[in-house]
Amino acid sequence: MNRPGVLSVRRRLTTRATVHLASFATLAAAVTVAAMPPTQAAITGSRPHVNLETATIPQLQAALSSRKITSEQLTADYIARIRALNTSGPGLNAVRVLNDRALEEAKQADKERKKGTVRGPLHGIPVLVKDNIDVRHLPTTAGSLALADSRPAGDAFLVERLRAAGAVILGKTNLTEFANFTTSGMPSGYSSLGGQVLNPYDVSQTPSGSSSGSGVAAAAGLAAVTVGTETSGSILSPSVANSLVGVKPTVGLVSRTGIVPIAASQDTAGPMARSVYDAAALLTAMTGVDPEDPATATSRDVAGTDFTSGLREDALKGVRIGVASDPAGNQGAAFDRALDVLRAQGATLVDVTVDTDGLPPSILTYEFKRDLNAYLARLPRNAPMRTLDDIVAYNLAHAAEGTVKFGQTLLVESNEIDLDDPATKEAYESDRDRGMATARERIDGALTAANVSAIVFAGNGSAAIGARAQYPSVAVPIGYDPANGRPFGMTFLGTAYTEAALLSYAYAYEQAAQEWRPPSAVNPSLFRCASPAQPQRTCAP
């Protein structure tokens, strides 16, 4: 099937560009003055104006405010870096499509800044969103060949919020197809349309999913920050695997309107970033009460919160934190060091037990068909797919093109659900309500019994039970395996709408521990030949 729009984007992403990966000691050393506005030539061959792999949003804003760089130049630099690292160079394959209008959006942000209007921390900052989130003028594919030409009528609500905050929508990231609800056993980060995402810290290891592209793009500095989505672990797991701060919000804090769903009972979008501040700034911009998503009505008292305002280095002082994990080996050593940092910052740690097993049966199979069909029904009348049944049939008819390389067992199982059968609906509702109540009782019970404000888990251990409870978690890096450099992380779990507190604890830990390192420092061989400054004799032809 001929898809010129998709193919032209692929050609754009395969253009080789010049990019320098050298680290800079300070922001002043990282920023240079551009001699001319960016052009296509500048995008494909210029030296970046900042160290994109390590630059934080405050550093970028400082450079923009001092006019040492423009948003247009910054956006061009990110495009150049994407072209050098995403398909060329190490071929991370994290970015699926670029927004052709990104430079124009950046120019508009520059015009507003010149007139004295700066909307907030994200003003003029390039952001990548997962390719199950609607962005006007771009297809929303969920990584599926069946949806390669599926274009929404407009932006998702959260994208509208990002634009209102002044962000530049740089493009969309690859993902595990249908957010890892295609089949059992499919590799994380693989999609029939986008191919396989690679982990920049260790390409032999999973980038984890389903927000694999968002995780890798944030880790490798292909955008300042990225947006992922989670049903059960799809933000937290790739955040841990890619040494990121990831926020899985309370269900209802961020609108799901305009997002290809798995299950409304558990779905949410959230930030993925290299620092807690950046994640908090992105979350601030994403929230809002959406009349089309009833769950957001529960966030009315929290929406609009500036989550950066509560970030303090002494936020752990006098706080009681529950500890629910006791890992072994190198992960255990890293987790123990992290706990020592929490204690040193004034936290009292209390061992707690949170039973994460034996929850009622999953409700995803039932909700996927119901919610995906509802999403597809919202699309313009010329949309290529109208129902899940259409997608299953398309995949079978186009198997030779790779639509079902790993199968589509989950799609078929969900498609066979009879949503109109009273007994099926009754069983689903029972499992949904009991699952949510049980998960909340276990988490709230542990918090109350130990009189703790949050519970910390090694890795993404809070993901499954937090998802069923609809409760928030924040992942933060805690180091790297000395045997192979693979990242370790931990997650803070809390009750509903405690994102501000969880972010403040993560920030206090992060500032004290200073554990994060960029991929090129941990895995230098992957990036060595991406820079033309290296002698050719050290690199393959």
XYZ file of C-alpha atoms in Angstrom:
541
model
C 0.000 0.000 0.000
C 1.489 3.328 -1.003
C 1.801 5.812 1.842
C 3.753 8.814 0.509
C 3.333 10.799 3.737
C 4.931 8.083 5.846
C 7.660 7.382 3.316
C 8.593 11.044 2.991
C 8.990 11.277 6.754
C 11.209 8.207 6.740
C 13.372 9.846 4.080
C 13.650 12.956 6.218
C 14.710 10.929 9.240
C 17.408 9.095 7.305
C 19.225 12.275 6.278
C 22.653 12.189 7.875
C 23.472 15.220 9.978
C 26.475 16.553 11.812
C 26.203 16.525 15.577
C 28.796 16.922 18.302
C 28.395 15.000 21.542
C 31.122 16.662 23.614
C 30.084 17.615 27.122
C 30.256 21.207 28.325
C 31.181 22.147 31.865
C 28.784 25.052 32.199
C 25.844 26.558 30.400
C 27.938 29.528 29.340
C 30.358 27.191 27.619
C 27.486 25.220 26.098
C 25.852 28.129 24.291
C 27.101 29.942 21.218
C 25.616 32.723 19.174
C 24.238 31.656 15.792
C 25.383 33.707 12.820
C 22.208 33.111 10.817
C 18.689 31.743 11.260
C 18.334 27.990 10.724
C 17.752 26.732 7.209
C 17.583 23.224 5.834
C 21.357 23.371 5.428
C 21.763 24.446 9.029
C 19.576 21.589 10.214
C 21.636 19.013 8.386
C 25.091 20.365 9.034
C 25.408 22.820 11.911
C 27.022 22.594 15.312
C 24.393 22.432 18.086
C 24.073 25.534 20.209
C 23.735 23.636 23.510
C 24.656 20.187 24.782
C 21.286 18.605 24.068
C 22.138 15.355 25.842
C 22.378 17.032 29.237
C 20.614 20.411 28.971
C 17.756 20.936 31.414
C 14.699 23.110 30.895
C 16.043 25.840 33.256
C 19.317 25.876 31.312
C 17.487 26.091 28.006
C 15.277 28.887 29.309
C 18.335 30.774 30.521
C 19.860 30.544 27.058
C 16.599 31.604 25.407
C 16.089 34.513 27.800
C 19.625 35.796 27.275
C 19.142 35.504 23.495
C 22.159 33.260 23.146
C 19.863 30.911 21.261
C 16.385 31.085 19.762
C 13.682 28.457 19.952
C 13.984 28.120 16.179
C 17.685 27.344 16.491
C 17.043 24.964 19.371
C 14.389 23.103 17.393
C 16.713 22.847 14.393
C 19.420 21.435 16.652
C 17.077 18.756 17.980
C 16.067 17.841 14.428
C 19.744 17.513 13.511
C 20.372 15.324 16.541
C 17.385 13.131 15.696
C 18.698 12.658 12.173
C 22.164 11.814 13.443
C 21.200 9.382 16.205
C 17.704 8.127 15.515
C 18.127 6.494 12.082
C 21.737 7.276 11.203
C 24.563 6.690 13.670
C 23.499 4.202 16.347
C 19.993 4.039 14.849
C 18.015 4.307 18.079
C 14.718 4.323 16.138
C 12.956 6.179 18.945
C 11.359 8.953 16.868
C 8.790 7.790 14.325
C 7.751 11.051 12.694
C 8.742 14.720 12.764
C 6.294 17.600 12.822
C 6.835 19.537 9.581
C 5.509 22.628 11.345
C 7.887 22.469 14.311
C 10.166 25.251 13.068
C 7.180 27.500 12.419
C 5.899 26.820 15.934
C 9.336 27.687 17.284
C 9.410 30.937 15.295
C 6.077 31.895 16.828
C 7.444 31.218 20.296
C 10.411 33.481 19.503
C 8.089 36.245 18.325
C 6.127 36.068 21.564
C 9.317 36.143 23.623
C 10.533 39.250 21.783
C 7.244 40.933 22.698
C 7.753 40.056 26.361
C 5.395 37.079 26.520
C 6.815 33.926 28.088
C 4.068 31.487 28.976
C 6.109 29.419 31.416
C 8.981 26.919 31.631
C 7.934 25.137 28.429
C 7.788 28.268 26.266
C 9.731 27.499 23.086
C 10.843 24.077 24.362
C 10.656 21.142 21.896
C 8.616 18.167 23.150
C 8.089 14.715 21.649
C 4.855 12.799 22.310
C 4.129 9.086 21.998
C 2.551 8.000 18.734
C -0.731 6.998 20.314
C -1.482 10.663 21.093
C -3.290 12.824 18.541
C -1.379 15.737 17.002
C -3.068 17.689 14.241
C -1.639 17.205 10.734
C 0.161 13.995 11.823
C -1.090 10.410 11.733
C -1.771 8.672 15.042
C -0.696 5.099 14.430
C -0.054 3.339 17.767
C 2.773 1.737 15.776
C 0.327 -0.215 13.615
C 0.535 -0.537 9.845
C -3.263 -0.606 9.874
C -3.295 2.965 11.245
C -0.385 4.355 9.217
C -2.703 6.808 7.438
C -5.088 7.455 10.331
C -5.214 11.195 10.906
C -7.224 12.770 13.719
C -9.345 15.869 13.334
C -7.188 17.817 15.793
C -4.942 17.722 18.841
C -5.457 15.574 21.888
C -6.521 17.645 24.893
C -3.093 17.253 26.516
C -1.409 18.468 23.317
C -3.670 21.526 23.388
C -2.441 22.105 26.940
C 1.188 21.808 25.830
C 0.640 24.305 23.041
C -1.062 26.677 25.477
C 2.085 26.457 27.624
C 4.197 27.498 24.622
C 5.754 24.103 23.904
C 6.924 23.202 20.398
C 5.570 19.824 19.266
C 8.673 18.334 17.683
C 7.168 15.032 16.568
C 6.064 11.622 17.756
C 7.883 8.645 19.239
C 7.844 4.969 18.394
C 6.235 2.544 20.869
C 5.394 -1.063 21.483
C 2.488 -1.596 19.085
C -0.912 -0.706 20.543
C 0.893 0.113 23.784
C 1.870 -3.557 24.195
C -1.653 -4.899 23.753
C -1.119 -6.633 20.418
C 0.142 -10.070 21.419
C 1.943 -11.923 24.193
C 5.708 -12.142 23.911
C 6.312 -9.260 21.484
C 9.581 -7.415 22.273
C 9.157 -4.124 24.092
C 9.730 -1.232 21.719
C 8.705 -3.130 18.596
C 5.941 -2.083 16.233
C 5.045 -3.273 12.751
C 5.164 0.323 11.471
C 8.067 1.774 13.439
C 10.361 -1.206 13.944
C 12.504 -1.833 17.035
C 13.569 0.886 19.488
C 17.066 0.445 20.985
C 18.152 1.202 24.554
C 21.024 3.747 24.381
C 22.533 2.482 27.647
C 22.798 -1.084 26.314
C 21.343 -2.018 22.942
C 21.373 -5.701 23.922
C 18.766 -4.960 26.579
C 15.103 -4.018 26.317
C 14.215 -0.325 26.137
C 11.110 -1.533 27.974
C 7.608 -0.610 27.044
C 5.335 0.489 25.883
C 6.606 4.097 25.987
C 9.935 2.844 24.678
C 10.472 5.560 22.104
C 9.603 8.315 24.561
C 12.032 6.804 27.064
C 14.914 6.451 24.642
C 14.285 9.864 23.067
C 14.407 11.564 26.457
C 17.487 9.614 27.556
C 19.421 10.381 24.373
C 18.454 14.054 24.291
C 16.333 13.874 21.138
C 13.942 16.322 22.817
C 14.030 18.320 26.012
C 11.232 16.181 27.478
C 8.815 13.545 26.203
C 5.305 12.307 26.912
C 4.503 8.636 27.466
C 1.361 6.734 28.374
C 0.776 4.014 30.918
C -1.824 1.367 31.587
C 0.367 -0.792 33.819
C 4.057 0.076 33.881
C 4.469 1.653 30.444
C 5.915 4.919 31.771
C 7.623 3.596 34.894
C 9.304 0.593 33.288
C 10.980 2.410 30.360
C 11.899 5.250 32.721
C 13.829 2.816 34.919
C 15.352 1.052 31.885
C 16.517 4.371 30.378
C 17.625 6.127 33.590
C 14.818 8.691 33.590
C 12.411 10.430 35.883
C 8.965 9.158 34.941
C 5.629 10.258 36.355
C 2.623 7.955 36.190
C -0.126 10.344 37.369
C -3.353 9.608 39.195
C -5.940 8.521 36.630
C -7.864 11.744 35.988
C -5.046 14.259 36.406
C -4.262 14.208 32.665
C -6.988 13.940 30.028
C -7.117 10.824 27.835
C -9.201 12.447 25.076
C -7.441 11.930 21.741
C -5.256 9.047 22.913
C -5.468 5.534 21.462
C -6.587 3.613 24.562
C -6.154 0.275 26.227
C -8.449 0.666 29.216
C -10.114 3.759 30.630
C -9.949 2.336 34.145
C -6.154 2.506 34.120
C -4.916 4.647 31.194
C -3.034 7.886 31.743
C -0.364 9.948 30.013
C 2.624 11.317 31.891
C 6.064 12.980 31.671
C 9.403 11.318 30.963
C 12.492 13.468 31.538
C 16.118 13.544 32.619
C 15.428 15.495 35.810
C 12.677 15.855 38.377
C 12.265 19.567 37.705
C 11.770 18.965 33.989
C 9.194 16.244 34.679
C 7.364 18.528 37.110
C 7.326 21.389 34.601
C 5.907 19.109 31.906
C 3.258 17.691 34.242
C 2.206 21.216 35.187
C 1.494 21.991 31.546
C -0.374 18.731 30.896
C -3.097 18.948 33.537
C -6.585 20.355 33.090
C -10.257 19.487 33.450
C -11.548 18.144 30.140
C -15.330 18.009 29.651
C -14.854 15.068 27.299
C -12.995 12.987 29.897
C -15.192 12.633 33.010
C -12.286 11.258 35.064
C -10.616 14.677 35.005
C -13.471 16.142 37.055
C -11.904 14.450 40.085
C -8.740 16.530 39.532
C -10.533 19.878 39.738
C -8.763 20.877 42.976
C -5.344 19.817 41.656
C -5.412 20.785 37.965
C -3.376 23.907 37.359
C -0.958 23.172 40.202
C 2.594 24.335 39.558
C 4.400 21.122 40.444
C 7.782 22.859 40.290
C 6.907 25.201 43.155
C 7.119 22.510 45.831
C 10.497 21.107 44.796
C 12.852 21.588 47.742
C 16.153 20.002 48.637
C 14.955 19.566 52.237
C 11.611 17.997 51.307
C 12.529 14.662 52.962
C 13.285 16.173 56.339
C 10.963 14.679 58.950
C 9.088 12.561 56.376
C 8.300 8.904 57.022
C 8.795 6.700 53.953
C 7.765 3.065 53.683
C 10.174 0.602 52.048
C 8.498 -2.274 50.224
C 11.461 -3.911 48.427
C 14.599 -5.817 49.371
C 16.418 -6.635 46.104
C 19.656 -8.620 45.979
C 22.930 -8.300 44.091
C 24.061 -5.105 42.400
C 20.506 -3.777 42.270
C 20.233 -4.343 46.002
C 23.470 -2.444 46.609
C 22.241 0.501 44.541
C 18.877 0.467 46.326
C 20.598 0.390 49.728
C 22.696 3.426 48.742
C 19.527 5.216 47.691
C 17.910 4.429 51.038
C 21.006 5.792 52.802
C 20.571 9.044 50.879
C 16.924 9.245 51.961
C 17.991 8.798 55.590
C 20.775 11.360 55.240
C 18.203 13.862 53.958
C 16.143 13.453 57.113
C 13.650 10.743 56.147
C 12.631 8.009 58.554
C 12.402 4.688 56.732
C 9.935 2.014 57.785
C 9.703 -1.490 56.344
C 6.231 -2.144 54.945
C 4.546 -5.004 53.132
C 2.326 -4.349 50.120
C 0.819 -7.505 48.658
C 1.007 -7.046 44.878
C -0.214 -10.557 43.997
C -3.610 -12.200 43.823
C -5.603 -9.260 42.488
C -8.889 -9.954 40.662
C -8.588 -10.788 36.928
C -7.429 -8.067 34.555
C -10.104 -5.959 32.891
C -7.954 -4.916 29.921
C -9.354 -7.381 27.385
C -12.902 -6.112 27.873
C -12.083 -2.413 28.008
C -9.690 -2.459 25.044
C -12.390 -3.352 22.517
C -14.892 -0.947 24.045
C -12.506 1.979 24.341
C -10.621 1.491 21.063
C -13.893 1.358 19.144
C -14.943 4.579 20.879
C -11.647 6.259 19.876
C -11.952 5.105 16.257
C -15.545 6.361 16.099
C -14.274 9.905 16.841
C -12.012 9.970 13.788
C -12.911 11.730 10.532
C -15.218 9.831 8.202
C -12.359 8.921 5.843
C -10.375 7.164 8.587
C -8.946 3.846 7.336
C -10.133 1.807 10.360
C -13.473 2.127 12.123
C -13.393 -0.819 14.556
C -11.053 -3.296 16.207
C -12.517 -5.916 13.891
C -11.273 -3.864 10.910
C -7.766 -3.835 12.371
C -7.694 -7.581 13.028
C -8.895 -8.246 9.470
C -6.363 -5.797 7.984
C -3.508 -7.443 9.871
C -4.457 -10.863 8.553
C -4.820 -9.595 4.997
C -1.416 -7.853 5.094
C 0.583 -10.438 7.021
C 3.201 -10.531 4.254
C 3.989 -6.875 5.070
C 4.841 -7.774 8.670
C 1.604 -6.806 10.416
C 1.589 -9.946 12.558
C 5.265 -10.822 12.875
C 4.698 -11.759 16.516
C 0.978 -12.475 16.188
C -2.092 -10.571 17.389
C -3.449 -12.837 20.111
C -4.506 -9.987 22.417
C -6.264 -8.119 19.618
C -8.167 -11.259 18.627
C -9.061 -12.152 22.224
C -10.429 -8.672 22.852
C -12.263 -8.590 19.511
C -14.092 -11.796 20.442
C -15.564 -10.232 23.600
C -19.318 -9.726 23.381
C -19.752 -6.290 24.917
C -23.533 -6.652 24.795
C -23.657 -9.889 26.770
C -25.076 -9.108 30.265
C -23.130 -11.894 31.992
C -19.842 -10.813 30.411
C -20.445 -7.206 31.387
C -21.389 -8.186 34.954
C -18.219 -10.260 35.376
C -16.100 -7.426 33.973
C -17.638 -4.823 36.272
C -17.123 -7.072 39.282
C -13.448 -7.618 38.424
C -12.974 -3.886 37.757
C -14.531 -2.752 41.029
C -12.942 -5.467 43.182
C -9.549 -4.921 41.575
C -9.621 -1.199 42.221
C -10.927 -1.559 45.779
C -8.443 -4.291 46.675
C -5.449 -2.391 45.308
C -6.480 0.796 47.111
C -7.068 -1.045 50.397
C -3.612 -2.623 50.257
C -1.818 0.645 49.468
C -3.838 2.849 51.807
C -3.631 0.202 54.499
C 0.161 0.106 54.318
C 0.404 3.901 54.324
C -1.890 4.196 57.341
C -0.538 1.279 59.379
C 3.045 2.515 59.137
C 2.095 6.203 59.229
C 4.136 6.892 56.104
C 3.619 9.495 53.393
C 4.809 7.342 50.489
C 6.157 3.887 49.735
C 9.364 3.293 47.819
C 9.957 0.260 45.609
C 13.060 -0.942 43.786
C 12.722 -0.618 40.020
C 9.153 -0.236 38.833
C 7.746 -2.470 41.564
C 4.800 -0.163 42.236
C 3.484 -0.346 38.676
C 0.916 -3.150 38.693
C -0.808 -2.445 41.987
C -0.615 1.322 41.456
C -2.282 0.887 38.060
C -5.218 -1.063 39.463
C -5.631 1.522 42.239
C -5.340 4.446 39.768
C -2.665 5.912 42.097
C 0.450 7.925 41.137
C 4.093 6.853 41.095
C 7.333 8.709 40.354
C 10.413 6.844 39.108
C 13.908 8.232 39.630
C 17.410 6.943 38.655
C 19.529 5.448 41.456
C 22.666 4.353 39.600
C 24.109 1.869 37.133
C 25.118 -1.773 37.339
C 28.920 -1.850 37.761
C 28.998 -5.091 35.764
C 27.448 -3.684 32.597
C 26.302 -0.079 33.077
C 22.599 -0.878 32.886
C 20.441 1.617 34.769
C 18.797 1.062 38.145
C 15.857 3.063 39.436
C 13.288 3.236 42.198
C 9.705 4.435 42.408
C 7.758 6.419 44.983
C 4.092 5.368 45.264
C 1.387 7.401 46.994
C -2.357 7.688 47.287
C -4.521 9.628 44.829
C -3.354 13.114 43.791
C -0.146 13.115 45.845
C 2.013 13.917 42.803
C 3.330 17.141 44.368
C 4.615 15.308 47.430
C 6.083 12.405 45.459
C 7.901 14.787 43.121
C 9.294 16.736 46.078
C 10.693 13.520 47.633
C 12.183 12.452 44.319
C 13.708 15.909 43.848
C 15.309 15.941 47.305
C 16.774 12.504 46.627
C 17.980 13.442 43.139
C 19.711 16.627 44.280
C 21.498 14.837 47.098
C 22.444 11.677 45.196
C 23.441 13.174 41.811
C 23.377 9.700 40.249
C 22.186 10.435 36.696
C 24.675 10.043 33.841
C 23.987 10.442 30.111
C 24.076 7.431 27.793
C 27.259 8.562 26.028
C 29.114 8.521 29.359
C 27.859 5.064 30.338
C 27.953 3.489 26.856
C 30.487 5.591 24.895
C 31.143 3.064 22.115
C 27.570 3.441 20.830
C 28.062 7.164 20.217
C 31.745 7.316 19.325
C 31.299 7.186 15.567
C 28.223 9.423 15.489
C 30.521 12.446 15.588
C 32.516 13.304 12.460
C 35.174 14.804 14.709
C 36.443 11.280 15.418
C 39.236 9.972 13.167
C 37.863 7.571 10.556
C 40.378 4.865 11.493
C 38.494 4.318 14.765
C 35.150 3.726 13.061
C 33.705 1.219 10.659
C 33.447 2.344 7.014
